[in-house]
Amino acid sequence: MRNHKIQFKSKLPQVKTTIFTTVGNLARAHNAIDLSQGFPNFRADKELMTLVGQAMEDGHNQYAPMPGYYGLREVISQKIESLHGTYYHPETEITVTVGATQAIFTAITAFVGKGDEVIVLKPAYDCYEPAIALNEGIPIPLELKTPDYGVDWVAFEALITPKTKMVIVNTPHNPSGRIFSKADMLKLQQLLRDTNIILISDEVYEHIVFDGQEHESASRFEDLASRSFICASFGKTFHVTGWKMGYCAAPAALMEEFRKVHQFNVFSVDHPTQRAMAKYLQHKEHYTSLNAFYQEKRDFFLSGLANSKFIFKPTMGTYFQLLNYTQITDEADEDFAKRLIKDFKLASIPISSFNVNSRDDKVLRFCFAKKEETLIKALTILNQL
Ligand code: PMP
Ligand code: GLN
């Protein structure tokens, strides 16, 4: 049996194992301090874990309703309305998902078909394009302007064609930390008005925005909201990326299509965790405190780099900081990232893997969602370079 080689044509011939998995494995093999993949290395709130345990004890161990536990959808609806002033009906307009990844995958699958064009801003988080390709859509990349990663809206407008089915934006943006201003969102709204283009607004870092700036959710803008899937992640917000839970919100007609796929993709999401989230989310300070919490970490990390050879601008949001290393070496970012792991025991993400044609901006991405002691160790290494 083992000798029989099955013939098949790959549906994703260009796709390799994700950079997060490859770099993470290398980091573990070399026992490196890991600032690569985006996850916190400190514990989540004990109260949240106790709530999950209680939900299990209380017997919520069977399938949750297909779109999610209603009590959780109600609190999500209240959260969005209080933060952004837009009401989403918990029954028809909110679905709980297996992280933002599944929300994005399902929304793409529900709408993108053969030959449909999807505008993606590059560098882009890596889960968008394979999902588009699997559905035989065509990713249309727009490169963000370096070094600030702002959008050239004139260039964006030029990419819109009758074939444009969808646009994917991500604010705060991974990997650059750039956030869309109100002016950006208004421009996007103006350009999409009078079209049938659907927007995926990936807002997983909605609660990690710095220097008193506001997160401008697409849900705040009436015409954008009418065409958008707003995708969010409890993993990112509550320091539990391993729980893989998130949600998306969209107008009822769009959500109806989304659920046609969702019900056969996962059917429903971990039930005890949803019960716990429904209680935990009632306390606004659990998410409103996050900006200040991560700003302290960002500022600590950056003050430790003041005398290093890296060139950087403080990240505007997310828990990632880009560092330009042109004053240290002219190596390709992948080579430098590998050498940092092997020779200096420090892991980061080379962002060429998110760029068009692996464009190399000579910057590495560092995740500062780490304990202070971890950041101190990383800073010691970074200052030696
Ligand atoms: N979008 C972006 C921009 C991300 O950085 C991530 C990683 N958290 C995701 C989506 C996926 O989120 P989740 O882990 O909730 O699936
Ligand atoms: N969002 C995480 C990051 O950007 C990665 C999650 C994953 O590995 N899929 O680091």
Short mmCIF file of N, CA, C and O in Angstrom, two decimals, residues 32-123:
data_model
loop_
_atom_site.label_atom_id
_atom_site.label_comp_id
_atom_site.label_asym_id
_atom_site.label_seq_id
_atom_site.Cartn_x
_atom_site.Cartn_y
_atom_site.Cartn_z
N ALA A 32 15.58 30.00 21.41
CA ALA A 32 15.69 31.46 21.28
C ALA A 32 14.54 32.16 22.00
O ALA A 32 13.47 31.58 22.20
N ILE A 33 14.77 33.39 22.40
CA ILE A 33 13.70 34.23 22.93
C ILE A 33 12.78 34.52 21.76
O ILE A 33 13.23 34.97 20.70
N ASP A 34 11.50 34.27 21.94
CA ASP A 34 10.62 34.28 20.78
C ASP A 34 9.73 35.54 20.71
O ASP A 34 8.70 35.62 21.37
N LEU A 35 10.15 36.49 19.90
CA LEU A 35 9.31 37.67 19.66
C LEU A 35 8.76 37.59 18.23
O LEU A 35 8.51 38.60 17.59
N SER A 36 8.61 36.36 17.72
CA SER A 36 8.16 36.21 16.33
C SER A 36 6.63 36.16 16.24
O SER A 36 5.99 37.19 16.02
N GLN A 37 6.06 35.00 16.40
CA GLN A 37 4.60 34.88 16.27
C GLN A 37 3.90 35.77 17.31
O GLN A 37 4.40 35.91 18.43
N GLY A 38 2.76 36.33 16.92
CA GLY A 38 2.07 37.26 17.81
C GLY A 38 1.22 36.58 18.86
O GLY A 38 0.07 36.26 18.62
N PHE A 39 1.81 36.37 20.03
CA PHE A 39 1.03 35.86 21.17
C PHE A 39 1.71 36.29 22.46
O PHE A 39 2.93 36.43 22.51
N PRO A 40 0.92 36.52 23.51
CA PRO A 40 1.50 36.94 24.78
C PRO A 40 2.16 35.76 25.50
O PRO A 40 1.71 34.63 25.34
N ASN A 41 3.22 36.03 26.27
CA ASN A 41 3.80 34.94 27.06
C ASN A 41 3.50 35.11 28.55
O ASN A 41 4.16 34.51 29.38
N PHE A 42 2.48 35.95 28.82
CA PHE A 42 2.03 36.06 30.22
C PHE A 42 0.64 35.44 30.32
O PHE A 42 -0.01 35.20 29.30
N ARG A 43 0.21 35.18 31.55
CA ARG A 43 -1.06 34.48 31.75
C ARG A 43 -2.26 35.38 31.50
O ARG A 43 -2.21 36.58 31.76
N ALA A 44 -3.32 34.77 31.03
CA ALA A 44 -4.58 35.49 30.90
C ALA A 44 -5.20 35.64 32.30
O ALA A 44 -4.75 35.01 33.27
N ASP A 45 -6.24 36.45 32.40
CA ASP A 45 -6.92 36.71 33.65
C ASP A 45 -7.50 35.40 34.23
O ASP A 45 -8.22 34.67 33.55
N LYS A 46 -7.19 35.18 35.50
CA LYS A 46 -7.66 33.96 36.18
C LYS A 46 -9.19 33.87 36.15
O LYS A 46 -9.76 32.80 36.01
N GLU A 47 -9.81 35.05 36.29
CA GLU A 47 -11.28 35.09 36.32
C GLU A 47 -11.88 34.46 35.04
O GLU A 47 -12.86 33.71 35.11
N LEU A 48 -11.24 34.73 33.93
CA LEU A 48 -11.75 34.19 32.66
C LEU A 48 -11.63 32.66 32.65
O LEU A 48 -12.56 31.94 32.23
N MET A 49 -10.52 32.17 33.17
CA MET A 49 -10.34 30.70 33.19
C MET A 49 -11.34 30.05 34.15
O MET A 49 -11.89 28.99 33.86
N THR A 50 -11.57 30.73 35.28
CA THR A 50 -12.53 30.19 36.24
C THR A 50 -13.92 30.11 35.60
O THR A 50 -14.65 29.12 35.77
N LEU A 51 -14.24 31.14 34.82
CA LEU A 51 -15.56 31.14 34.16
C LEU A 51 -15.71 29.99 33.17
O LEU A 51 -16.79 29.40 33.05
N VAL A 52 -14.62 29.64 32.48
CA VAL A 52 -14.69 28.51 31.53
C VAL A 52 -14.93 27.21 32.32
O VAL A 52 -15.78 26.39 31.97
N GLY A 53 -14.17 27.06 33.41
CA GLY A 53 -14.33 25.86 34.25
C GLY A 53 -15.76 25.74 34.77
O GLY A 53 -16.36 24.66 34.72
N GLN A 54 -16.29 26.89 35.21
CA GLN A 54 -17.67 26.89 35.73
C GLN A 54 -18.66 26.47 34.66
O GLN A 54 -19.58 25.70 34.91
N ALA A 55 -18.46 27.00 33.45
CA ALA A 55 -19.39 26.67 32.36
C ALA A 55 -19.35 25.17 32.08
O ALA A 55 -20.39 24.56 31.82
N MET A 56 -18.17 24.58 32.16
CA MET A 56 -18.07 23.12 31.96
C MET A 56 -18.80 22.39 33.08
O MET A 56 -19.58 21.47 32.84
N GLU A 57 -18.54 22.84 34.32
CA GLU A 57 -19.21 22.22 35.50
C GLU A 57 -20.74 22.36 35.37
O GLU A 57 -21.47 21.45 35.73
N ASP A 58 -21.16 23.50 34.85
CA ASP A 58 -22.60 23.74 34.74
C ASP A 58 -23.24 22.94 33.60
O ASP A 58 -24.44 23.03 33.36
N GLY A 59 -22.42 22.21 32.88
CA GLY A 59 -22.99 21.28 31.88
C GLY A 59 -23.12 21.83 30.47
O GLY A 59 -23.82 21.25 29.65
N HIS A 60 -22.41 22.96 30.18
CA HIS A 60 -22.52 23.51 28.81
C HIS A 60 -21.49 22.86 27.91
O HIS A 60 -20.61 23.53 27.37
N ASN A 61 -21.61 21.56 27.78
CA ASN A 61 -20.58 20.81 27.06
C ASN A 61 -21.05 20.20 25.75
O ASN A 61 -20.32 19.42 25.13
N GLN A 62 -22.23 20.56 25.33
CA GLN A 62 -22.72 20.08 24.03
C GLN A 62 -22.73 21.23 23.04
O GLN A 62 -22.44 22.37 23.40
N TYR A 63 -23.07 20.92 21.80
CA TYR A 63 -23.04 21.94 20.74
C TYR A 63 -23.70 23.25 21.18
O TYR A 63 -24.80 23.26 21.72
N ALA A 64 -23.01 24.33 20.86
CA ALA A 64 -23.64 25.64 21.00
C ALA A 64 -24.54 25.85 19.78
O ALA A 64 -24.39 25.14 18.78
N PRO A 65 -25.45 26.82 19.85
CA PRO A 65 -26.24 27.12 18.65
C PRO A 65 -25.31 27.45 17.48
O PRO A 65 -24.23 28.01 17.69
N MET A 66 -25.76 27.17 16.26
CA MET A 66 -24.90 27.33 15.08
C MET A 66 -24.24 28.71 14.98
O MET A 66 -23.03 28.81 14.78
N PRO A 67 -24.99 29.82 15.16
CA PRO A 67 -24.33 31.13 15.01
C PRO A 67 -23.59 31.57 16.28
O PRO A 67 -22.97 32.63 16.29
N GLY A 68 -23.69 30.78 17.35
CA GLY A 68 -23.04 31.16 18.61
C GLY A 68 -24.05 31.25 19.74
O GLY A 68 -25.26 31.40 19.50
N TYR A 69 -23.56 31.16 20.98
CA TYR A 69 -24.42 31.27 22.16
C TYR A 69 -25.08 32.65 22.16
O TYR A 69 -24.38 33.67 22.04
N TYR A 70 -26.39 32.68 22.28
CA TYR A 70 -27.11 33.95 22.10
C TYR A 70 -26.67 35.02 23.11
O TYR A 70 -26.53 36.20 22.77
N GLY A 71 -26.44 34.57 24.35
CA GLY A 71 -26.03 35.52 25.39
C GLY A 71 -24.73 36.23 25.01
O GLY A 71 -24.54 37.41 25.30
N LEU A 72 -23.84 35.51 24.36
CA LEU A 72 -22.57 36.12 23.93
C LEU A 72 -22.84 37.09 22.77
O LEU A 72 -22.31 38.20 22.75
N ARG A 73 -23.67 36.68 21.85
CA ARG A 73 -23.96 37.57 20.71
C ARG A 73 -24.61 38.87 21.19
O ARG A 73 -24.34 39.94 20.64
N GLU A 74 -25.41 38.76 22.27
CA GLU A 74 -26.04 39.98 22.81
C GLU A 74 -24.98 40.95 23.36
O GLU A 74 -25.04 42.15 23.10
N VAL A 75 -24.02 40.39 24.11
CA VAL A 75 -23.01 41.30 24.69
C VAL A 75 -22.11 41.89 23.59
O VAL A 75 -21.67 43.03 23.68
N ILE A 76 -21.83 41.08 22.56
CA ILE A 76 -21.02 41.59 21.45
C ILE A 76 -21.76 42.76 20.79
O ILE A 76 -21.18 43.81 20.50
N SER A 77 -23.06 42.58 20.59
CA SER A 77 -23.87 43.64 19.97
C SER A 77 -23.80 44.92 20.81
O SER A 77 -23.59 46.02 20.29
N GLN A 78 -23.93 44.76 22.15
CA GLN A 78 -23.86 45.93 23.04
C GLN A 78 -22.49 46.59 22.97
O GLN A 78 -22.36 47.81 22.99
N LYS A 79 -21.47 45.76 22.90
CA LYS A 79 -20.09 46.29 22.85
C LYS A 79 -19.91 47.15 21.60
O LYS A 79 -19.41 48.28 21.67
N ILE A 80 -20.31 46.62 20.46
CA ILE A 80 -20.11 47.37 19.21
C ILE A 80 -20.93 48.66 19.24
O ILE A 80 -20.45 49.73 18.87
N GLU A 81 -22.16 48.56 19.75
CA GLU A 81 -23.00 49.76 19.75
C GLU A 81 -22.42 50.82 20.68
O GLU A 81 -22.38 52.01 20.34
N SER A 82 -21.93 50.40 21.85
CA SER A 82 -21.42 51.42 22.77
C SER A 82 -20.11 52.01 22.28
O SER A 82 -19.84 53.18 22.49
N LEU A 83 -19.30 51.24 21.58
CA LEU A 83 -18.02 51.79 21.11
C LEU A 83 -18.17 52.56 19.80
O LEU A 83 -17.48 53.56 19.59
N HIS A 84 -19.05 52.08 18.94
CA HIS A 84 -19.06 52.66 17.59
C HIS A 84 -20.42 53.20 17.14
O HIS A 84 -20.55 53.70 16.03
N GLY A 85 -21.44 53.05 17.99
CA GLY A 85 -22.73 53.66 17.69
C GLY A 85 -23.56 52.95 16.63
O GLY A 85 -24.53 53.51 16.12
N THR A 86 -23.18 51.73 16.29
CA THR A 86 -23.95 51.01 15.27
C THR A 86 -24.55 49.74 15.88
O THR A 86 -23.84 49.00 16.57
N TYR A 87 -25.83 49.54 15.62
CA TYR A 87 -26.50 48.38 16.20
C TYR A 87 -26.47 47.19 15.24
O TYR A 87 -26.85 47.31 14.07
N TYR A 88 -26.00 46.04 15.73
CA TYR A 88 -26.08 44.78 14.99
C TYR A 88 -27.01 43.86 15.75
O TYR A 88 -26.83 43.67 16.96
N HIS A 89 -27.98 43.29 15.05
CA HIS A 89 -28.94 42.42 15.73
C HIS A 89 -28.27 41.09 16.08
O HIS A 89 -27.72 40.43 15.18
N PRO A 90 -28.32 40.71 17.37
CA PRO A 90 -27.63 39.46 17.76
C PRO A 90 -28.17 38.23 17.04
O PRO A 90 -27.43 37.27 16.79
N GLU A 91 -29.44 38.26 16.67
CA GLU A 91 -30.03 37.07 16.03
C GLU A 91 -29.52 36.88 14.61
O GLU A 91 -29.19 35.76 14.21
N THR A 92 -29.43 37.97 13.89
CA THR A 92 -29.18 37.84 12.45
C THR A 92 -27.88 38.44 11.96
O THR A 92 -27.49 38.24 10.80
N GLU A 93 -27.18 39.20 12.83
CA GLU A 93 -26.06 39.98 12.30
C GLU A 93 -24.72 39.72 12.99
O GLU A 93 -23.73 40.38 12.67
N ILE A 94 -24.69 38.77 13.92
CA ILE A 94 -23.43 38.46 14.61
C ILE A 94 -23.25 36.95 14.64
O ILE A 94 -24.19 36.21 14.96
N THR A 95 -22.05 36.48 14.29
CA THR A 95 -21.75 35.05 14.35
C THR A 95 -20.43 34.85 15.08
O THR A 95 -19.46 35.57 14.82
N VAL A 96 -20.42 33.89 16.00
CA VAL A 96 -19.20 33.56 16.74
C VAL A 96 -18.41 32.55 15.92
O VAL A 96 -18.98 31.60 15.37
N THR A 97 -17.09 32.78 15.81
CA THR A 97 -16.27 31.97 14.90
C THR A 97 -15.03 31.40 15.59
O THR A 97 -14.69 31.83 16.70
N VAL A 98 -14.38 30.48 14.90
CA VAL A 98 -13.12 29.92 15.41
C VAL A 98 -12.00 30.91 15.08
O VAL A 98 -11.27 30.76 14.12
N GLY A 99 -11.91 31.94 15.91
CA GLY A 99 -10.94 33.01 15.67
C GLY A 99 -11.36 33.85 14.47
O GLY A 99 -12.32 33.52 13.75
N ALA A 100 -10.60 34.93 14.28
CA ALA A 100 -10.86 35.78 13.12
C ALA A 100 -10.53 35.03 11.84
O ALA A 100 -11.13 35.27 10.79
N THR A 101 -9.59 34.09 11.92
CA THR A 101 -9.17 33.35 10.72
C THR A 101 -10.37 32.68 10.05
O THR A 101 -10.53 32.76 8.83
N GLN A 102 -11.19 32.02 10.85
CA GLN A 102 -12.35 31.34 10.25
C GLN A 102 -13.37 32.33 9.73
O GLN A 102 -14.01 32.10 8.69
N ALA A 103 -13.53 33.46 10.46
CA ALA A 103 -14.48 34.47 9.98
C ALA A 103 -14.06 34.96 8.60
O ALA A 103 -14.88 35.06 7.67
N ILE A 104 -12.77 35.21 8.44
CA ILE A 104 -12.25 35.74 7.17
C ILE A 104 -12.38 34.68 6.08
O ILE A 104 -12.86 34.95 4.97
N PHE A 105 -11.99 33.46 6.40
CA PHE A 105 -12.04 32.37 5.42
C PHE A 105 -13.49 32.14 4.95
O PHE A 105 -13.77 32.00 3.76
N THR A 106 -14.39 32.13 5.91
CA THR A 106 -15.80 31.85 5.59
C THR A 106 -16.41 32.98 4.78
O THR A 106 -17.15 32.73 3.81
N ALA A 107 -16.07 34.22 5.14
CA ALA A 107 -16.63 35.36 4.38
C ALA A 107 -16.12 35.34 2.94
O ALA A 107 -16.88 35.57 1.99
N ILE A 108 -14.84 35.02 2.77
CA ILE A 108 -14.29 34.95 1.41
C ILE A 108 -14.98 33.82 0.64
O ILE A 108 -15.44 34.00 -0.50
N THR A 109 -15.09 32.67 1.28
CA THR A 109 -15.68 31.51 0.60
C THR A 109 -17.15 31.75 0.24
O THR A 109 -17.63 31.28 -0.79
N ALA A 110 -17.84 32.49 1.09
CA ALA A 110 -19.27 32.72 0.83
C ALA A 110 -19.50 33.63 -0.37
O ALA A 110 -20.56 33.58 -0.99
N PHE A 111 -18.51 34.46 -0.71
CA PHE A 111 -18.77 35.46 -1.76
C PHE A 111 -17.84 35.43 -2.97
O PHE A 111 -18.23 35.89 -4.03
N VAL A 112 -16.62 34.95 -2.79
CA VAL A 112 -15.66 35.05 -3.90
C VAL A 112 -15.71 33.78 -4.75
O VAL A 112 -15.65 32.67 -4.23
N GLY A 113 -15.86 33.97 -6.05
CA GLY A 113 -15.90 32.84 -6.98
C GLY A 113 -14.87 33.03 -8.08
O GLY A 113 -14.08 33.99 -8.06
N LYS A 114 -14.91 32.13 -9.03
CA LYS A 114 -13.91 32.10 -10.10
C LYS A 114 -13.79 33.46 -10.81
O LYS A 114 -14.79 34.02 -11.27
N GLY A 115 -12.57 33.97 -10.87
CA GLY A 115 -12.32 35.20 -11.61
C GLY A 115 -12.65 36.49 -10.85
O GLY A 115 -12.37 37.58 -11.34
N ASP A 116 -13.24 36.36 -9.68
CA ASP A 116 -13.55 37.58 -8.91
C ASP A 116 -12.26 38.19 -8.36
O ASP A 116 -11.38 37.47 -7.87
N GLU A 117 -12.19 39.51 -8.41
CA GLU A 117 -10.99 40.18 -7.93
C GLU A 117 -11.18 40.67 -6.49
O GLU A 117 -12.25 41.15 -6.13
N VAL A 118 -10.13 40.51 -5.71
CA VAL A 118 -10.16 40.95 -4.31
C VAL A 118 -8.95 41.83 -4.06
O VAL A 118 -7.81 41.38 -4.20
N ILE A 119 -9.18 43.08 -3.72
CA ILE A 119 -8.06 44.00 -3.47
C ILE A 119 -7.52 43.76 -2.06
O ILE A 119 -8.27 43.75 -1.08
N VAL A 120 -6.21 43.54 -2.01
CA VAL A 120 -5.54 43.23 -0.73
C VAL A 120 -4.39 44.22 -0.57
O VAL A 120 -3.60 44.42 -1.49
N LEU A 121 -4.29 44.85 0.59
CA LEU A 121 -3.22 45.82 0.83
C LEU A 121 -1.99 45.09 1.35
O LEU A 121 -2.07 44.35 2.33
N LYS A 122 -0.85 45.32 0.68
CA LYS A 122 0.37 44.56 1.00
C LYS A 122 1.40 45.47 1.67
O LYS A 122 1.55 46.60 1.25
N PRO A 123 2.16 45.01 2.66
CA PRO A 123 2.16 43.65 3.18
C PRO A 123 0.82 43.30 3.84
O PRO A 123 0.20 44.14 4.48
#
